[in-house]
Coordinates of C-alpha atoms in Angstrom, one line a residue:
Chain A
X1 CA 50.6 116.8 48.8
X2 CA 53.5 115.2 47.0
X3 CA 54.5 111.3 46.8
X4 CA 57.6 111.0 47.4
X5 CA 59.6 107.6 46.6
X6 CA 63.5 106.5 47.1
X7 CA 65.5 105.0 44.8
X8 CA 68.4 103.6 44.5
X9 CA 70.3 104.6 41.5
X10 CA 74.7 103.6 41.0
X11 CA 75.5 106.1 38.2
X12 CA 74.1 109.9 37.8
X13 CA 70.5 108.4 36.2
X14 CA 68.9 110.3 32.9
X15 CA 65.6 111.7 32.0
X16 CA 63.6 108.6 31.0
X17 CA 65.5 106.1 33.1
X18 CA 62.7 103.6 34.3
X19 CA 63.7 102.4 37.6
X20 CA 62.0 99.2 39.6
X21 CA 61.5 100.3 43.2
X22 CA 63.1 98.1 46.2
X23 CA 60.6 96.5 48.9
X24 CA 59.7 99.1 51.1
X25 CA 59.1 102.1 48.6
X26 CA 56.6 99.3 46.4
X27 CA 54.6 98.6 49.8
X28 CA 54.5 103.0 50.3
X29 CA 53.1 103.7 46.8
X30 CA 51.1 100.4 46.4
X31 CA 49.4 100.3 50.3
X32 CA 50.1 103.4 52.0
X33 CA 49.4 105.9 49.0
X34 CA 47.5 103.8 46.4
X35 CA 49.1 105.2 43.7
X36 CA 47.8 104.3 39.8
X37 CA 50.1 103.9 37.1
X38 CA 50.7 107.4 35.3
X39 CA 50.3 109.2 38.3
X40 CA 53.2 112.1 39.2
X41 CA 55.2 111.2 42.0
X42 CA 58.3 113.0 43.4
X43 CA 61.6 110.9 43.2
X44 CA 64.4 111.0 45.7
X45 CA 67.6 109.8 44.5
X46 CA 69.9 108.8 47.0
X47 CA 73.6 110.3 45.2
X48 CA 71.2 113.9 46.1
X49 CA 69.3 114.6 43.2
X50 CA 65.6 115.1 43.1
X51 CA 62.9 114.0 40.0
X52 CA 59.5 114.9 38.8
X53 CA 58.6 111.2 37.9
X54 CA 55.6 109.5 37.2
X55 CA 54.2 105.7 37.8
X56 CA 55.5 103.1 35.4
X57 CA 53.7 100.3 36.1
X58 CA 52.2 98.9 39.2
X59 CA 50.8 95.6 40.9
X60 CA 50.3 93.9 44.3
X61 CA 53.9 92.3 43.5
X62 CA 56.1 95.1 42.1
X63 CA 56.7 99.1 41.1
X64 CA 58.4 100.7 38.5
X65 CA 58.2 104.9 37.7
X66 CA 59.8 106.7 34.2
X67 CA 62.4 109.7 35.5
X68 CA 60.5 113.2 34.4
X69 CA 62.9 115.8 34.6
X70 CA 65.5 116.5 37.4
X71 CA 64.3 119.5 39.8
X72 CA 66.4 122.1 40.7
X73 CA 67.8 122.2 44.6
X74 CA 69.0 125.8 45.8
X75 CA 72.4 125.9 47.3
X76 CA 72.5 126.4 51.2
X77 CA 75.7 127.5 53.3
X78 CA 77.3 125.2 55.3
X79 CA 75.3 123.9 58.7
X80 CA 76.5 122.1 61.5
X81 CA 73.7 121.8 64.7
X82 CA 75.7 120.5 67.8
X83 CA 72.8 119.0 70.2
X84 CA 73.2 118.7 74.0
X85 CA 71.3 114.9 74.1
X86 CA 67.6 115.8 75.8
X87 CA 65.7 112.6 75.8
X88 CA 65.4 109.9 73.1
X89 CA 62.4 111.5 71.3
X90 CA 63.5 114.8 72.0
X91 CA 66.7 113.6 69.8
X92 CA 64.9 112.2 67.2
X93 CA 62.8 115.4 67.1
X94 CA 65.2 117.3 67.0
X95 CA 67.5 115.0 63.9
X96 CA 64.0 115.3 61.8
X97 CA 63.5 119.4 62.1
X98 CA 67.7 119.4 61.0
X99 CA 66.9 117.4 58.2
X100 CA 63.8 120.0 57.1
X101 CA 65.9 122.7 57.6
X102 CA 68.6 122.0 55.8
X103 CA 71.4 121.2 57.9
X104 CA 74.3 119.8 56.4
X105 CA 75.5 118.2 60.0
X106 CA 74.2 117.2 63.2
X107 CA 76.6 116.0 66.0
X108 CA 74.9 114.6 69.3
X109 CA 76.4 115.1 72.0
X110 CA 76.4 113.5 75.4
X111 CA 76.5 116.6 77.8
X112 CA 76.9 116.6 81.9
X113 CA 73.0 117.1 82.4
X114 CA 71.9 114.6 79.4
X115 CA 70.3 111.8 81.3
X116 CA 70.4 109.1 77.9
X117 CA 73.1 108.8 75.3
X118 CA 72.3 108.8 71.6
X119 CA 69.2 106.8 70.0
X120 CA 70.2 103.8 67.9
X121 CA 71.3 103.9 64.4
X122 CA 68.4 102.1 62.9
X123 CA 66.1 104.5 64.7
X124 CA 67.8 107.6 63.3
X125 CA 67.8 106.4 60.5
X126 CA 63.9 105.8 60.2
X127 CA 63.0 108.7 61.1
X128 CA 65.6 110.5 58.6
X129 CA 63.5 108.6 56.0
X130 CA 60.3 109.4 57.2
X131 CA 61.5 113.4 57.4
X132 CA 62.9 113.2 53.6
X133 CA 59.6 111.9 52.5
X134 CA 58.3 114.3 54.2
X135 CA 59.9 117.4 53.2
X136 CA 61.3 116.3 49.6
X137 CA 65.2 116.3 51.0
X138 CA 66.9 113.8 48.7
X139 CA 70.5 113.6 50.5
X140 CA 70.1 113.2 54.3
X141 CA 72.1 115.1 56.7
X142 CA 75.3 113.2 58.2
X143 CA 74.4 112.3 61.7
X144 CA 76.9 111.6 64.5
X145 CA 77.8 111.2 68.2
X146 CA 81.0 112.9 69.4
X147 CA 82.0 114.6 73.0
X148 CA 81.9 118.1 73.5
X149 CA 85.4 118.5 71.9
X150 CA 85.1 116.5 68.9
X151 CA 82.4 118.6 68.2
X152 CA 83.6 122.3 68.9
X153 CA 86.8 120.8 66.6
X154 CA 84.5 119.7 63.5
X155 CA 84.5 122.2 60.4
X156 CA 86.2 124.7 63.3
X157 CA 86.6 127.5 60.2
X158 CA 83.2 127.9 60.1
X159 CA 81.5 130.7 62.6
X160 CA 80.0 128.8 65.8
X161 CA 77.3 130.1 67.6
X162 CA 75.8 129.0 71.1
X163 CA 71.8 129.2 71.4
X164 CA 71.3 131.6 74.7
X165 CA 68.2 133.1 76.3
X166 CA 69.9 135.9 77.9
X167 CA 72.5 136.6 75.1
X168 CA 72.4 140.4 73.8
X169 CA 72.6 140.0 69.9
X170 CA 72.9 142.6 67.7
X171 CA 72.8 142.9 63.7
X172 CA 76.8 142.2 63.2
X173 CA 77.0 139.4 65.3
X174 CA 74.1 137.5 63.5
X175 CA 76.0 138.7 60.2
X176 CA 79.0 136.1 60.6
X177 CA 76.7 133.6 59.7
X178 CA 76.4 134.8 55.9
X179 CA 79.4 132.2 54.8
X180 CA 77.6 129.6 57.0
X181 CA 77.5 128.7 60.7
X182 CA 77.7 125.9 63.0
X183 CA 75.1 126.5 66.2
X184 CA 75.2 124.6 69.5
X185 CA 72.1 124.2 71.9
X186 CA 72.3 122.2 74.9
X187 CA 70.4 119.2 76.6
X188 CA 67.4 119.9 79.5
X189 CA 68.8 121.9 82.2
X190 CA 71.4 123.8 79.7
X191 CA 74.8 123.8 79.2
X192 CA 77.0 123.0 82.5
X193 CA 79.4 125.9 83.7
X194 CA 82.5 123.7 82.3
X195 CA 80.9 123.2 79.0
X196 CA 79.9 127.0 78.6
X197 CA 83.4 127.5 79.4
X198 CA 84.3 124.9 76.7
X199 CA 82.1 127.2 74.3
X200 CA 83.5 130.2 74.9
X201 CA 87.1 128.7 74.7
X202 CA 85.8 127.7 71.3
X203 CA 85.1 131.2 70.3
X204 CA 81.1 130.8 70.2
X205 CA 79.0 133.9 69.4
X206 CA 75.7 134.1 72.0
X207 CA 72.9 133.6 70.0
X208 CA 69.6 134.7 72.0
X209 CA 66.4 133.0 70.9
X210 CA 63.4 134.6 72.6
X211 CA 62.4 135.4 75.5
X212 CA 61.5 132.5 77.3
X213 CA 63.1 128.8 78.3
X214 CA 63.4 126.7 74.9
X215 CA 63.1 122.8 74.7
X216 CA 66.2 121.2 72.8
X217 CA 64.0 120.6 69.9
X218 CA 62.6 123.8 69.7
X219 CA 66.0 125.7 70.6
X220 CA 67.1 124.4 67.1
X221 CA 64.8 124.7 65.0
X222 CA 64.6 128.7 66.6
X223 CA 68.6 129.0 65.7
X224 CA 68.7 127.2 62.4
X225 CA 65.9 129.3 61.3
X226 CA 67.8 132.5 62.4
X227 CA 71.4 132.2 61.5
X228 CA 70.0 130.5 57.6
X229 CA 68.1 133.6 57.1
X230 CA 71.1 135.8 58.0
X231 CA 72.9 133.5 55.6
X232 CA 70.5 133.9 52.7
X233 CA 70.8 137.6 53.1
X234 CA 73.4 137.5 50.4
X235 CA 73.5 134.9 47.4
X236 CA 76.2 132.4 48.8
X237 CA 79.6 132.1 46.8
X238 CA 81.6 129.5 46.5
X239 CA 85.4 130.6 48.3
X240 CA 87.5 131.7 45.6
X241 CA 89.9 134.7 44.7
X242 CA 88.3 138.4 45.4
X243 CA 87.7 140.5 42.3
X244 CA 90.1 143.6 42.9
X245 CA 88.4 146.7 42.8
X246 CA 89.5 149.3 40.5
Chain B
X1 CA 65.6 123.2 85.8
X2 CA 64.0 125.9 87.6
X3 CA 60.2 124.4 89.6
X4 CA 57.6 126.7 88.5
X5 CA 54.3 127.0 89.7
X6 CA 51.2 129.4 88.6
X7 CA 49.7 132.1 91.8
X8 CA 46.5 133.4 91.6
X9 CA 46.2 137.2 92.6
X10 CA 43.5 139.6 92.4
X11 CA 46.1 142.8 93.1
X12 CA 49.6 143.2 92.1
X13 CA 51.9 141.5 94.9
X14 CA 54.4 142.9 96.5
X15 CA 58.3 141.6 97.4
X16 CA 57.2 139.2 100.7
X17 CA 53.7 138.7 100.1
X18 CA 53.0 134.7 101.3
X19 CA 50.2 133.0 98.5
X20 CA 48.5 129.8 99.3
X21 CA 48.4 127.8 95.7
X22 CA 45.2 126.0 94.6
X23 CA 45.1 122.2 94.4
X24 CA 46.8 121.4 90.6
X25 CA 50.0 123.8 91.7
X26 CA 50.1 121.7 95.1
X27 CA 49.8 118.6 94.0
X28 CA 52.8 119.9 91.2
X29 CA 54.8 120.9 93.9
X30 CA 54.3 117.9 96.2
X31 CA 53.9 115.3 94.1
X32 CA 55.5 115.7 91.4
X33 CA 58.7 117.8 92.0
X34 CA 58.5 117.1 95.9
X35 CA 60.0 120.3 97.1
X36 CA 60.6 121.0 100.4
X37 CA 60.2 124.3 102.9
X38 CA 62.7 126.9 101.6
X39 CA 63.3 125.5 98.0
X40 CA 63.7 128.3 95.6
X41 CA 61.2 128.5 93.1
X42 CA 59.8 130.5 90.2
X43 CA 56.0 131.9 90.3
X44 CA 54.3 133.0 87.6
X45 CA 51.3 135.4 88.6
X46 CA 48.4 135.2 85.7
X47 CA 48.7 139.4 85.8
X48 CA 52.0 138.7 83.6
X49 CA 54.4 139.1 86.2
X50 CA 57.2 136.9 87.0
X51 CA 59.0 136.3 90.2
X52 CA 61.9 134.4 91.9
X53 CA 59.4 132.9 95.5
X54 CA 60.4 130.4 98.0
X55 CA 58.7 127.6 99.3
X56 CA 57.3 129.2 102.9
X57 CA 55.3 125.9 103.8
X58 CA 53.8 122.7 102.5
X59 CA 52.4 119.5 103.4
X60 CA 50.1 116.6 102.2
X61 CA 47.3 118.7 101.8
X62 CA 48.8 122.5 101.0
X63 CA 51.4 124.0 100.2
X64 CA 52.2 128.6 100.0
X65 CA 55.0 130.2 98.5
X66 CA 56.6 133.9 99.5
X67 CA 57.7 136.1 97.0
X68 CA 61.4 137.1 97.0
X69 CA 61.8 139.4 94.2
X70 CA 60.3 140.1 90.6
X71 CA 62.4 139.3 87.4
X72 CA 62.4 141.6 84.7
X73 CA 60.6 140.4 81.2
X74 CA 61.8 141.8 78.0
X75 CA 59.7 143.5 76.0
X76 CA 58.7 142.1 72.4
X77 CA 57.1 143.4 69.3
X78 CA 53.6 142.8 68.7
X79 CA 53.4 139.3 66.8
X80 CA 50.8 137.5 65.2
X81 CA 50.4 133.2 64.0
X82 CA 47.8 132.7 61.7
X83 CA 48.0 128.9 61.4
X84 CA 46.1 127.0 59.0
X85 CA 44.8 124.1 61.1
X86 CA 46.8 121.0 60.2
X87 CA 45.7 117.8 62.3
X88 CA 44.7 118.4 65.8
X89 CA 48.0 117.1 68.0
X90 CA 50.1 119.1 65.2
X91 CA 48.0 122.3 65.9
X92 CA 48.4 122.2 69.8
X93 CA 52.0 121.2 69.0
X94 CA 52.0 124.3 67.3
X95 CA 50.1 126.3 69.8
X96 CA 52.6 125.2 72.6
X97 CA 55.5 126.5 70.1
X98 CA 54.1 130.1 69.2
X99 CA 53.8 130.4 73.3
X100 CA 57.3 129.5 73.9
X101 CA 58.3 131.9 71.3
X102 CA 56.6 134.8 72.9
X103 CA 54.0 135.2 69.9
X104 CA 51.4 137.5 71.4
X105 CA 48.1 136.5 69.7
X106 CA 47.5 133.1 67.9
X107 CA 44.9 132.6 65.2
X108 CA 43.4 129.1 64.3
X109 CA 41.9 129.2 60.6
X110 CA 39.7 126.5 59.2
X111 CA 41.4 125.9 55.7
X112 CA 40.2 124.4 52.3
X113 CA 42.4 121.7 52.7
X114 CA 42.1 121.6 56.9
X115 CA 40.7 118.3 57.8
X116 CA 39.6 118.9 61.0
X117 CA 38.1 122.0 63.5
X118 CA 40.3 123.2 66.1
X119 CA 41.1 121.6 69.6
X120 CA 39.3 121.7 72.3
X121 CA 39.3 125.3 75.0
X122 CA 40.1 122.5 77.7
X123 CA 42.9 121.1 75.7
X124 CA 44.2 124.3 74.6
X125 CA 44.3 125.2 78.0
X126 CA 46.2 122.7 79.5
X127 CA 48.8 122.9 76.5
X128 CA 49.1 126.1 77.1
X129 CA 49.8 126.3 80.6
X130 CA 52.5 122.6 80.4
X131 CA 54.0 125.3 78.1
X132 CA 54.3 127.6 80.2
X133 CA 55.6 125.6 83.3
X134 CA 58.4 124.9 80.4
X135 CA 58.9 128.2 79.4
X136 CA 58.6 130.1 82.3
X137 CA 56.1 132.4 80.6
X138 CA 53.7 134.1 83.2
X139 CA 50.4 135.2 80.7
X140 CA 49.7 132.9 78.0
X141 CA 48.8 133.9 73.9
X142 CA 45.5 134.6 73.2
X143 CA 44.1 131.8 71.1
X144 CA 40.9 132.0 69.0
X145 CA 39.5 130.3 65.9
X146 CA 38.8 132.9 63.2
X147 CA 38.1 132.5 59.5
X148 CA 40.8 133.4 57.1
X149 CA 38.9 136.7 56.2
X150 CA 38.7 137.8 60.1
X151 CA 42.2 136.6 60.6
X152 CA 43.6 138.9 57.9
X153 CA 41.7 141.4 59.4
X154 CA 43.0 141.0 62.8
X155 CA 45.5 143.9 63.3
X156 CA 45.4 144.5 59.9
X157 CA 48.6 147.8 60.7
X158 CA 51.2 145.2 61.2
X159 CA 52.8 143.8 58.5
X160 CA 51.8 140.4 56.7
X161 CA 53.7 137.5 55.8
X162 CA 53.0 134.2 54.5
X163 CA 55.3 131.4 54.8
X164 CA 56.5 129.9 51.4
X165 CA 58.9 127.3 50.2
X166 CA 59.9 129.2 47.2
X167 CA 59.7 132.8 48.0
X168 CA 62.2 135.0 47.0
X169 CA 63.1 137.2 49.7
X170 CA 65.2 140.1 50.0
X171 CA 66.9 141.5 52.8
X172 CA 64.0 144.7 52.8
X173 CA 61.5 142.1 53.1
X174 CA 62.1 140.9 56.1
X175 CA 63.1 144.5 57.5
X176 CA 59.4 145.2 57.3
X177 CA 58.8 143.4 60.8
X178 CA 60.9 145.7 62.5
X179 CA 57.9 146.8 64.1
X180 CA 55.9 144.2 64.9
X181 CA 54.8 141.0 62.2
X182 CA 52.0 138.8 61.3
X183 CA 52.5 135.8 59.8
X184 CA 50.4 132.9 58.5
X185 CA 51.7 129.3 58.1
X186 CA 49.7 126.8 56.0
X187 CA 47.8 123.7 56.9
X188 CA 49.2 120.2 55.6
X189 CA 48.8 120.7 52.0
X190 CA 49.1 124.3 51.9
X191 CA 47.2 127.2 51.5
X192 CA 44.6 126.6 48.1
X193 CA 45.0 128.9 45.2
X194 CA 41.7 130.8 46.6
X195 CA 43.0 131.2 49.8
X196 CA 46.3 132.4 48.6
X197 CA 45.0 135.5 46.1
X198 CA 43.2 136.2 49.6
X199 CA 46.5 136.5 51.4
X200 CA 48.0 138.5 48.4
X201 CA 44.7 141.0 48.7
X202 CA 45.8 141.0 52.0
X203 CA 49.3 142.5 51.3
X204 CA 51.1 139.4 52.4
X205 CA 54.8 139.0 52.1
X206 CA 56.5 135.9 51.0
X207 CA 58.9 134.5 53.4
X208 CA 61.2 131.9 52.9
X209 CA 61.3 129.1 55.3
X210 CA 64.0 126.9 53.5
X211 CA 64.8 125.1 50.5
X212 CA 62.5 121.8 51.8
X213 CA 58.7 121.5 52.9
X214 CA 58.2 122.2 56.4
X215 CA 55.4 120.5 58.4
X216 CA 52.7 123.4 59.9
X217 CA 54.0 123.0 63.1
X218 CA 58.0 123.6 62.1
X219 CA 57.4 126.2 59.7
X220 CA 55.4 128.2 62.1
X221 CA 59.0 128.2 64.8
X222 CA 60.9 129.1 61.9
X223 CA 58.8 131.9 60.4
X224 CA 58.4 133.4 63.6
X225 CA 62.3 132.6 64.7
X226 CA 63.0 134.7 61.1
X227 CA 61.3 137.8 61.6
X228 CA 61.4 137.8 65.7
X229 CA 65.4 138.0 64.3
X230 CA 64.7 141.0 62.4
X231 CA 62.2 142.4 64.7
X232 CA 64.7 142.3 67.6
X233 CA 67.6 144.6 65.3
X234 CA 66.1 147.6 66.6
X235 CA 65.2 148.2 70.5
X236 CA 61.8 148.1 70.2
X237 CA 59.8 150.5 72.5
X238 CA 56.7 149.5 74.4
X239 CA 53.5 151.1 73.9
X240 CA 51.8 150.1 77.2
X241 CA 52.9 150.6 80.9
X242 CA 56.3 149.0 81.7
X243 CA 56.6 146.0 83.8
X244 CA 57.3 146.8 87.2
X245 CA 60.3 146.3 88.6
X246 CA 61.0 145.4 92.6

């Protein structure tokens, strides 16, 4: 499995750069991994970029690693997950699998039947980390709390879907997710009758995902799975003027 | 959040029929949802059927329900997990996923780079069944431990994919599960270069999970998610006898 290190760069950083790592990435390579100097690790820059880098040099006091080559990162349509709040852990489940997926945003949201509001700041935060080094993300998702409206009103020209058990989906409907989607799933206990009504309003699609009762974290992971791979069906192209046909 | 609770039944019941429940599904109901006489609840019969019940007595020391009315399941394609065993809370984790997700059979396989056996029958069991209090599932996945040999083997008429960060995958690709899919997910580390000419032997498909690293027990929701998607574009007709229908 990879290493995986942060750092902290202030311009765009070139091949060759040799960069001295902050506290906490010098106690993961040094303690946690026991890295050797020479050995490949996996950079994450923190402007979005990632690096095949190797070990610098390396002591009980201090880390350095040489910049490689930058890797490539494939370009994903725009993602929004709105998440009914389930419990803490649930959340920060739920905030981690986002982050491995892709997802650009992730609003919480307080719903009637959410018994907790959102977890703290710090704790997001940590476990945003943990998930990067994890699954080689270099640029976190953006992570905020809004109400229901806030929500349905963010990026609003992008398709918004509304993860359902019941829902009948066919082939087209998934299709309006090839420019990108933003996908709701609600808290334990669902969606209240006024917020399904608030969804609807908002012009969400019914997005069915299996047979059976999902948890929160699962319900996202199950719809973010689904509406990216309708996306991928076609190479995604940045908005621009149609070529007329002849 | 609807109560549910597991009956025992030698026959197929009938709309009315009055079932005493064993001591687990009593103390559930007493103690730990408290329900009363009359409460509406949901019984799941180990035959596979579902089935909106009442509460028709209970006390300290028992508790029966009466079933109101069957509920309709929908059918799914015949699906497959073949899960390269990653720790053992991440495999149950994983277990517990491929249930909610209807999966029908779930295949354990001892990897190169799998550091432990599988878990426990008795934990299995009780995963399985908190999973399906959750999910409202009535007959749980099979689950055995196979090698990787045995587990492509297994059904070896429905199509194969593997999970892959980096597969390239076309719309036709993923068409393929139309009728049914197997899929196999990695353990942490992936899949060794041995066991990966084995899965290409096998006829295996590469399916993109996303542009980042997914953990065993994530990219086994969103393989299935992906091709339980595609599977679902075309009514799919059952096989066996139909559910019956009160």
């Amino acid at each position: 499995m990879s290493v995986r290190v942060f750092v902290r760069v202030d311009a765009a950083p070139r091949p060759g750069a040799v960069l001295s790592l902050d506290h906490d990435e010098h106690h993961y390579l040094a303690r946690v991994r026991r890295v050797r100097p020479g050995q490949a690790v996996e950079a994450l820059d923190l402007r979005g970029q990632r690096w095949q880098a190797a070990v610098e040099a390396i002591d009980a006091k201090q880390a350095s690693i040489r910049l490689v080559r930058s890797m490539p990162t494939r370009p994903a349509p725009p993602s929004v997950a709105i998440i009914g709040l389930p419990s803490p852990a649930a959340a920060l489940d739920a905030v981690a699998r986002c982050c491995e997926l892709g997802v650009e945003d992730v609003l919480l949201v307080r719903c009637e039947l959410s018994q907790v509001g959102p977890p703290s700041d710090a704790r997001t935060t940590r476990v945003l980390r943990a998930s990067q080094r994890q699954c080689g993300r270099p640029r976190e998702p953006r992570v905020q709390s809004l109400s229901l409206a806030e929500a349905l009103a963010f990026r609003g020209e992008i398709p918004l879907f509304v993860g359902e058990r019941d829902a009948d989906v066919k082939e087209p409907r998934l299709d309006h997710a090839r420019s990108g989607f933003r996908v709701a799933v609600g808290p334990e206990g669902g969606f209240s009758v006024r917020e399904q009504a608030q969804l609807r309003d908002g012009g969400a699609i019914g997005l069915q995902l299996g047979p059976w009762t999902l948890r929160t974290e699962v319900a996202i992971v199950a719809a973010c799975s689904r509406l990216a791979a309708a996306a991928e069906r076609r190479p995604h192209v940045a908005c621009g003027p149609k070529p007329t046909s002849a």
